[in-house]
Tab-separated table of C-alpha atoms in Angstrom:
chain	number	residue	atom	x	y	z
Z	1	MET	CA	115.951	108.404	110.590
Z	2	LEU	CA	112.474	109.780	109.958
Z	3	ASN	CA	109.455	107.496	109.733
Z	4	VAL	CA	107.016	108.771	107.101
Z	5	LEU	CA	103.602	107.421	106.105
Z	6	LEU	CA	102.154	108.657	102.815
Z	7	THR	CA	98.533	107.703	102.135
Z	8	CYS	CA	97.255	108.609	98.675
Z	9	ILE	CA	93.593	108.389	97.707
Z	10	ASN	CA	92.759	107.163	94.222
Z	11	TYR	CA	89.427	107.380	92.402
Z	12	ASN	CA	89.494	106.011	88.845
Z	13	SER	CA	92.791	107.825	88.209
Z	14	TYR	CA	95.328	105.055	87.636
Z	15	LYS	CA	97.392	106.961	85.080
Z	16	GLU	CA	97.789	109.820	87.564
Z	17	LEU	CA	98.449	107.364	90.399
Z	18	ASN	CA	101.357	105.774	88.511
Z	19	LYS	CA	102.821	109.175	87.672
Z	20	PHE	CA	102.477	110.269	91.289
Z	21	LEU	CA	104.181	107.116	92.617
Z	22	GLU	CA	107.009	107.536	90.094
Z	23	SER	CA	107.659	111.037	91.466
Z	24	VAL	CA	107.632	109.631	95.013
Z	25	GLU	CA	110.163	106.998	93.905
Z	26	GLN	CA	112.487	109.701	92.581
Z	27	ALA	CA	112.165	111.727	95.786
Z	28	TYR	CA	112.818	108.626	97.879
Z	29	HIS	CA	115.960	107.823	95.881
Z	30	ALA	CA	117.161	111.395	96.384
Z	31	THR	CA	117.423	110.854	100.134
Z	32	LYS	CA	116.827	107.267	101.365
Z	33	LYS	CA	117.327	108.734	104.853
Z	34	ILE	CA	113.720	107.977	105.727
Z	35	ASN	CA	111.646	104.910	106.418
Z	36	LEU	CA	108.791	105.405	103.938
Z	37	LEU	CA	105.523	103.486	103.783
Z	38	VAL	CA	103.148	104.422	100.963
Z	39	CYS	CA	99.548	103.242	101.242
Z	40	ILE	CA	97.079	103.440	98.363
Z	41	ALA	CA	93.466	103.900	99.403
Z	42	ASP	CA	91.597	102.899	96.259
Z	43	ASN	CA	88.041	104.268	96.155
Z	44	SER	CA	87.650	103.494	92.449
Z	45	SER	CA	84.387	102.184	91.072
Z	46	ASN	CA	86.258	100.121	88.453
Z	47	LYS	CA	89.370	98.826	90.140
Z	48	GLU	CA	92.480	97.969	88.160
Z	49	ALA	CA	95.585	96.037	89.119
Z	50	VAL	CA	98.295	98.176	90.727
Z	51	THR	CA	101.901	96.950	90.590
Z	52	LEU	CA	103.635	97.577	93.912
Z	53	ASP	CA	106.866	95.565	93.729
Z	54	LYS	CA	108.565	97.933	91.270
Z	55	TYR	CA	109.024	100.585	93.957
Z	56	SER	CA	111.971	100.813	96.352
Z	57	PHE	CA	109.840	101.956	99.290
Z	58	ASP	CA	107.317	99.800	101.140
Z	59	CYS	CA	103.916	100.015	99.484
Z	60	GLN	CA	100.514	98.632	100.504
Z	61	TYR	CA	97.176	98.598	98.699
Z	62	PHE	CA	93.770	99.004	100.375
Z	63	PRO	CA	90.630	98.592	98.224
Z	64	PHE	CA	87.522	100.409	99.504
Z	65	ASP	CA	84.056	101.168	98.344
Z	66	ASN	CA	84.033	104.901	97.695
Z	67	VAL	CA	84.300	106.211	101.247
Z	68	GLY	CA	85.448	109.717	100.347
Z	69	TYR	CA	88.771	111.510	100.721
Z	70	PHE	CA	89.358	111.458	104.472
Z	71	GLY	CA	87.282	108.286	104.706
Z	72	GLY	CA	89.916	106.554	102.589
Z	73	ALA	CA	92.778	108.013	104.619
Z	74	THR	CA	91.384	107.135	108.049
Z	75	GLY	CA	90.298	103.741	106.694
Z	76	VAL	CA	94.002	103.059	106.094
Z	77	PHE	CA	95.025	104.468	109.477
Z	78	ASP	CA	92.545	102.203	111.260
Z	79	ARG	CA	94.165	99.182	109.603
Z	80	LEU	CA	97.779	100.056	110.437
Z	81	PRO	CA	99.428	99.181	113.754
Z	82	ASN	CA	101.568	101.709	115.618
Z	83	MET	CA	100.381	104.910	113.960
Z	84	HIS	CA	102.164	106.791	116.741
Z	85	LYS	CA	105.578	105.763	115.376
Z	86	TYR	CA	105.398	108.049	112.319
Z	87	ASP	CA	107.083	111.440	112.497
Z	88	TYR	CA	105.020	112.628	109.525
Z	89	VAL	CA	101.754	111.360	108.054
Z	90	ILE	CA	100.874	112.638	104.587
Z	91	ILE	CA	97.407	112.540	103.016
Z	92	SER	CA	97.446	113.159	99.289
Z	93	ASN	CA	95.498	113.213	96.056
Z	94	VAL	CA	97.128	111.401	93.138
Z	95	ASP	CA	96.810	114.157	90.504
Z	96	LEU	CA	100.091	115.618	91.752
Z	97	GLU	CA	103.823	115.155	91.521
Z	98	VAL	CA	106.181	115.634	94.445
Z	99	ASP	CA	109.424	117.546	94.091
Z	100	GLN	CA	112.587	115.466	94.209
Z	101	GLU	CA	113.791	117.330	97.299
Z	102	ILE	CA	110.624	117.017	99.376
Z	103	PHE	CA	111.751	114.261	101.728
Z	104	LYS	CA	115.201	115.828	102.058
Z	105	ASN	CA	113.554	119.017	103.293
Z	106	LEU	CA	111.433	117.386	105.994
Z	107	SER	CA	113.030	118.435	109.260
Z	108	PRO	CA	113.857	115.825	111.927
Z	109	ASN	CA	113.380	118.566	114.518
Z	110	MET	CA	110.055	120.319	114.884
Z	111	ASP	CA	108.317	122.835	117.093
Z	112	ASP	CA	106.361	120.991	119.797
Z	113	LYS	CA	103.243	122.957	118.751
Z	114	LEU	CA	103.507	122.154	115.044
Z	115	ALA	CA	100.583	119.982	113.877
Z	116	TRP	CA	100.353	120.550	110.099
Z	117	ILE	CA	102.847	121.580	107.437
Z	118	SER	CA	101.398	122.912	104.195
Z	119	PRO	CA	103.864	122.646	101.293
Z	120	SER	CA	104.036	124.921	98.286
Z	121	ILE	CA	101.426	123.461	95.882
Z	122	LEU	CA	102.169	125.005	92.509
Z	123	SER	CA	99.220	125.094	90.125
Z	124	SER	CA	100.062	125.860	86.498
Z	125	PHE	CA	96.348	125.985	85.660
Z	126	GLU	CA	95.481	128.594	88.316
Z	127	ASN	CA	98.930	130.219	88.190
Z	128	ARG	CA	99.205	130.365	91.953
Z	129	ASP	CA	100.542	128.568	95.005
Z	130	LYS	CA	97.580	126.808	96.606
Z	131	GLY	CA	99.675	125.702	99.573
Z	132	LEU	CA	99.259	129.114	101.187
Z	133	GLY	CA	95.737	127.988	102.026
Z	134	LEU	CA	93.848	130.310	104.371
Z	135	SER	CA	95.830	132.876	106.352
Z	136	HIS	CA	92.938	133.496	108.750
Z	137	ARG	CA	89.855	131.711	110.014
Z	138	PRO	CA	86.906	132.411	107.680
Z	139	SER	CA	84.030	134.335	109.203
Z	140	LYS	CA	80.694	132.700	109.943
Z	141	LEU	CA	79.036	135.039	107.438
Z	142	LYS	CA	81.404	133.978	104.664
Z	143	LEU	CA	80.649	130.300	105.280
Z	144	ILE	CA	76.901	130.952	105.357
Z	145	LEU	CA	77.135	132.752	102.004
Z	146	LEU	CA	79.143	129.872	100.551
Z	147	ALA	CA	76.583	127.391	101.824
Z	148	ILE	CA	73.783	129.356	100.159
Z	149	MET	CA	75.713	129.416	96.903
Z	150	PHE	CA	76.149	125.638	96.892
Z	151	ARG	CA	72.583	125.081	98.053
Z	152	PHE	CA	71.400	126.702	94.810
Z	153	PRO	CA	73.642	125.522	91.920
Z	154	TRP	CA	72.216	128.131	89.543
Z	155	LEU	CA	73.606	130.793	91.882
Z	156	LEU	CA	77.013	129.095	91.846
Z	157	TYR	CA	76.933	129.079	88.039
Z	158	LEU	CA	76.069	132.775	87.998
Z	159	VAL	CA	78.888	133.697	90.409
Z	160	GLU	CA	81.485	131.566	88.600
Z	161	ASN	CA	80.655	133.170	85.271
Z	162	THR	CA	80.572	136.772	86.491
Z	163	ILE	CA	82.464	137.694	89.661
Z	164	TYR	CA	85.001	134.839	89.591
Z	165	LYS	CA	85.849	135.403	85.927
Z	166	ARG	CA	86.798	138.995	86.679
Z	167	LYS	CA	88.639	138.153	89.883
Z	168	THR	CA	92.408	138.528	89.763
Z	169	ILE	CA	94.405	136.519	92.281
Z	170	VAL	CA	97.455	138.376	93.558
Z	171	GLN	CA	99.669	136.433	95.928
Z	172	LYS	CA	102.583	137.581	97.988
Z	173	LYS	CA	105.525	135.221	97.691
Z	174	TYR	CA	107.256	133.893	100.802
Z	175	ASP	CA	110.720	132.420	101.028
Z	176	ARG	CA	110.378	131.317	104.638
Z	177	ASP	CA	107.857	129.569	106.883
Z	178	LYS	CA	104.602	131.367	107.599
Z	179	ILE	CA	101.950	130.604	110.213
Z	180	ILE	CA	98.509	130.180	108.593
Z	181	TYR	CA	95.047	129.025	109.652
Z	182	SER	CA	94.900	126.027	107.303
Z	183	GLY	CA	96.689	124.675	104.265
Z	184	HIS	CA	95.340	123.075	101.091
Z	185	GLY	CA	93.745	119.641	101.248
Z	186	SER	CA	95.355	118.075	98.189
Z	187	PHE	CA	98.645	117.369	100.023
Z	188	ILE	CA	98.508	117.467	103.823
Z	189	ILE	CA	101.547	116.810	106.024
Z	190	LEU	CA	100.484	116.094	109.609
Z	191	THR	CA	103.042	115.693	112.379
Z	192	ASN	CA	103.128	113.135	115.177
Z	193	ILE	CA	102.081	115.996	117.470
Z	194	PHE	CA	98.725	116.094	115.683
Z	195	PHE	CA	98.267	112.334	116.062
Z	196	HIS	CA	99.257	112.369	119.723
Z	197	THR	CA	96.614	115.077	120.246
Z	198	TYR	CA	93.954	113.411	118.077
Z	199	PRO	CA	94.824	109.679	117.882
Z	200	ASN	CA	91.409	108.500	116.644
Z	201	TRP	CA	89.966	111.387	114.642
Z	202	HIS	CA	87.420	110.882	111.889
Z	203	TYR	CA	85.824	113.355	109.513
Z	204	PRO	CA	82.189	112.333	108.972
Z	205	MET	CA	81.673	114.066	105.607
Z	206	PHE	CA	82.240	112.446	102.217
Z	207	LEU	CA	84.210	115.246	100.602
Z	208	PHE	CA	85.208	118.942	100.877
Z	209	CYS	CA	86.030	121.274	103.799
Z	210	GLU	CA	88.718	118.914	105.091
Z	211	GLU	CA	91.035	121.917	105.487
Z	212	LEU	CA	88.521	123.721	107.709
Z	213	PHE	CA	87.982	120.604	109.811
Z	214	LEU	CA	91.702	120.169	110.477
Z	215	GLY	CA	92.206	123.897	110.957
Z	216	GLU	CA	89.517	123.938	113.636
Z	217	LEU	CA	90.860	120.867	115.450
Z	218	ILE	CA	94.327	122.407	115.516
Z	219	ARG	CA	92.997	125.816	116.584
Z	220	ARG	CA	91.073	124.263	119.497
Z	221	LYS	CA	94.278	122.875	121.005
Z	222	GLY	CA	96.437	125.944	120.407
Z	223	LEU	CA	98.637	124.130	117.885
Z	224	LYS	CA	100.182	125.519	114.679
Z	225	VAL	CA	99.789	125.217	110.920
Z	226	ILE	CA	102.884	126.271	108.966
Z	227	TYR	CA	103.237	127.001	105.264
Z	228	ASN	CA	106.714	125.813	104.202
Z	229	PRO	CA	107.748	126.943	100.678
Z	230	SER	CA	110.830	124.685	100.635
Z	231	LEU	CA	108.497	121.689	100.245
Z	232	LYS	CA	107.174	121.704	96.684
Z	233	ILE	CA	104.277	119.879	95.025
Z	234	TYR	CA	103.163	120.226	91.403
Z	235	ASP	CA	99.405	120.142	90.847
Z	236	SER	CA	97.641	118.548	87.851
Z	237	GLU	CA	94.181	119.874	88.826
Z	238	HIS	CA	91.150	118.114	90.298
Z	239	VAL	CA	91.216	114.856	88.348
Z	240	SER	CA	89.013	112.977	90.838
Z	241	THR	CA	86.550	115.724	91.704
Z	242	SER	CA	86.113	116.616	88.027
Z	243	GLN	CA	84.535	113.181	87.545
Z	244	MET	CA	81.709	114.038	89.977
Z	245	PRO	CA	78.309	115.188	88.683
Z	246	SER	CA	77.969	118.907	89.420
Z	247	LYS	CA	74.747	118.530	91.442
Z	248	PHE	CA	76.339	115.881	93.651
Z	249	SER	CA	79.450	118.030	94.079
Z	250	CYS	CA	77.330	121.012	95.136
Z	251	LYS	CA	75.424	118.844	97.615
Z	252	CYS	CA	78.693	117.595	99.138
Z	253	GLN	CA	79.975	121.173	99.409
Z	254	TYR	CA	76.736	122.344	101.046
Z	255	ASP	CA	76.624	119.416	103.491
Z	256	SER	CA	80.273	119.853	104.488
Z	257	ILE	CA	80.042	123.629	105.016
Z	258	SER	CA	76.877	123.099	107.055
Z	259	PHE	CA	78.700	120.533	109.205
Z	260	ILE	CA	81.572	122.963	109.843
Z	261	LEU	CA	79.114	125.715	110.812
Z	262	ARG	CA	77.180	123.424	113.185
Z	263	THR	CA	80.263	121.943	114.787
Z	264	PHE	CA	82.629	124.892	115.153
Z	265	TYR	CA	80.702	128.164	114.742
Z	266	ASN	CA	77.864	127.913	117.268
């Protein structure tokens, strides 16, 4: 029987949190062939009561000051004993719903190089599958240009309202696993191989570029990231990040890209 830890990070999004947990409950009932622990990392500024005893799976609540996305996740990990016992550790936003078959489709057997599984993350708003993430490592030049864009918010505004508006996203569809550089950060499935390789990892940035950070850690050790379209997530679109002031969001983006450049591209 698989042992699965799902840590979801909430920021003032209790309606979405309840909807997310209801979808997890349905998926859990569809299999029950897993030991599931769900942990809520609550970064909310105005905390509300969360009812845990209505769910069939084990559920724990961890209130934090706002420590960021991975800060909330690793804050939970640091407080749990025996992290090594989990076959899969999931880090998730709450503005999502999981497909009823997701736990059924988690394999008990995995490649001994597999560190991260990126599910199909279906966005009705963007009309694309965000789970495909990045096929290849972004170039240093691309990251520098992105950093410049976020360093000057007026430039970001200009790009978003000209080039991006005319950009058409065309995606190839895959019906089988595909090796990629990194997945999407809204729903991350890490394997026990990742945690055996990096048992005490921490991401020092508040928000953004988590995918690049994990992609680089995995790349350094010659491990794999796999996109798996049989695992499906339905995306409700940036509920937490949309609450951030735009200047603060741009600063977080700039700081995180700069960290990635300093740490991995020298």
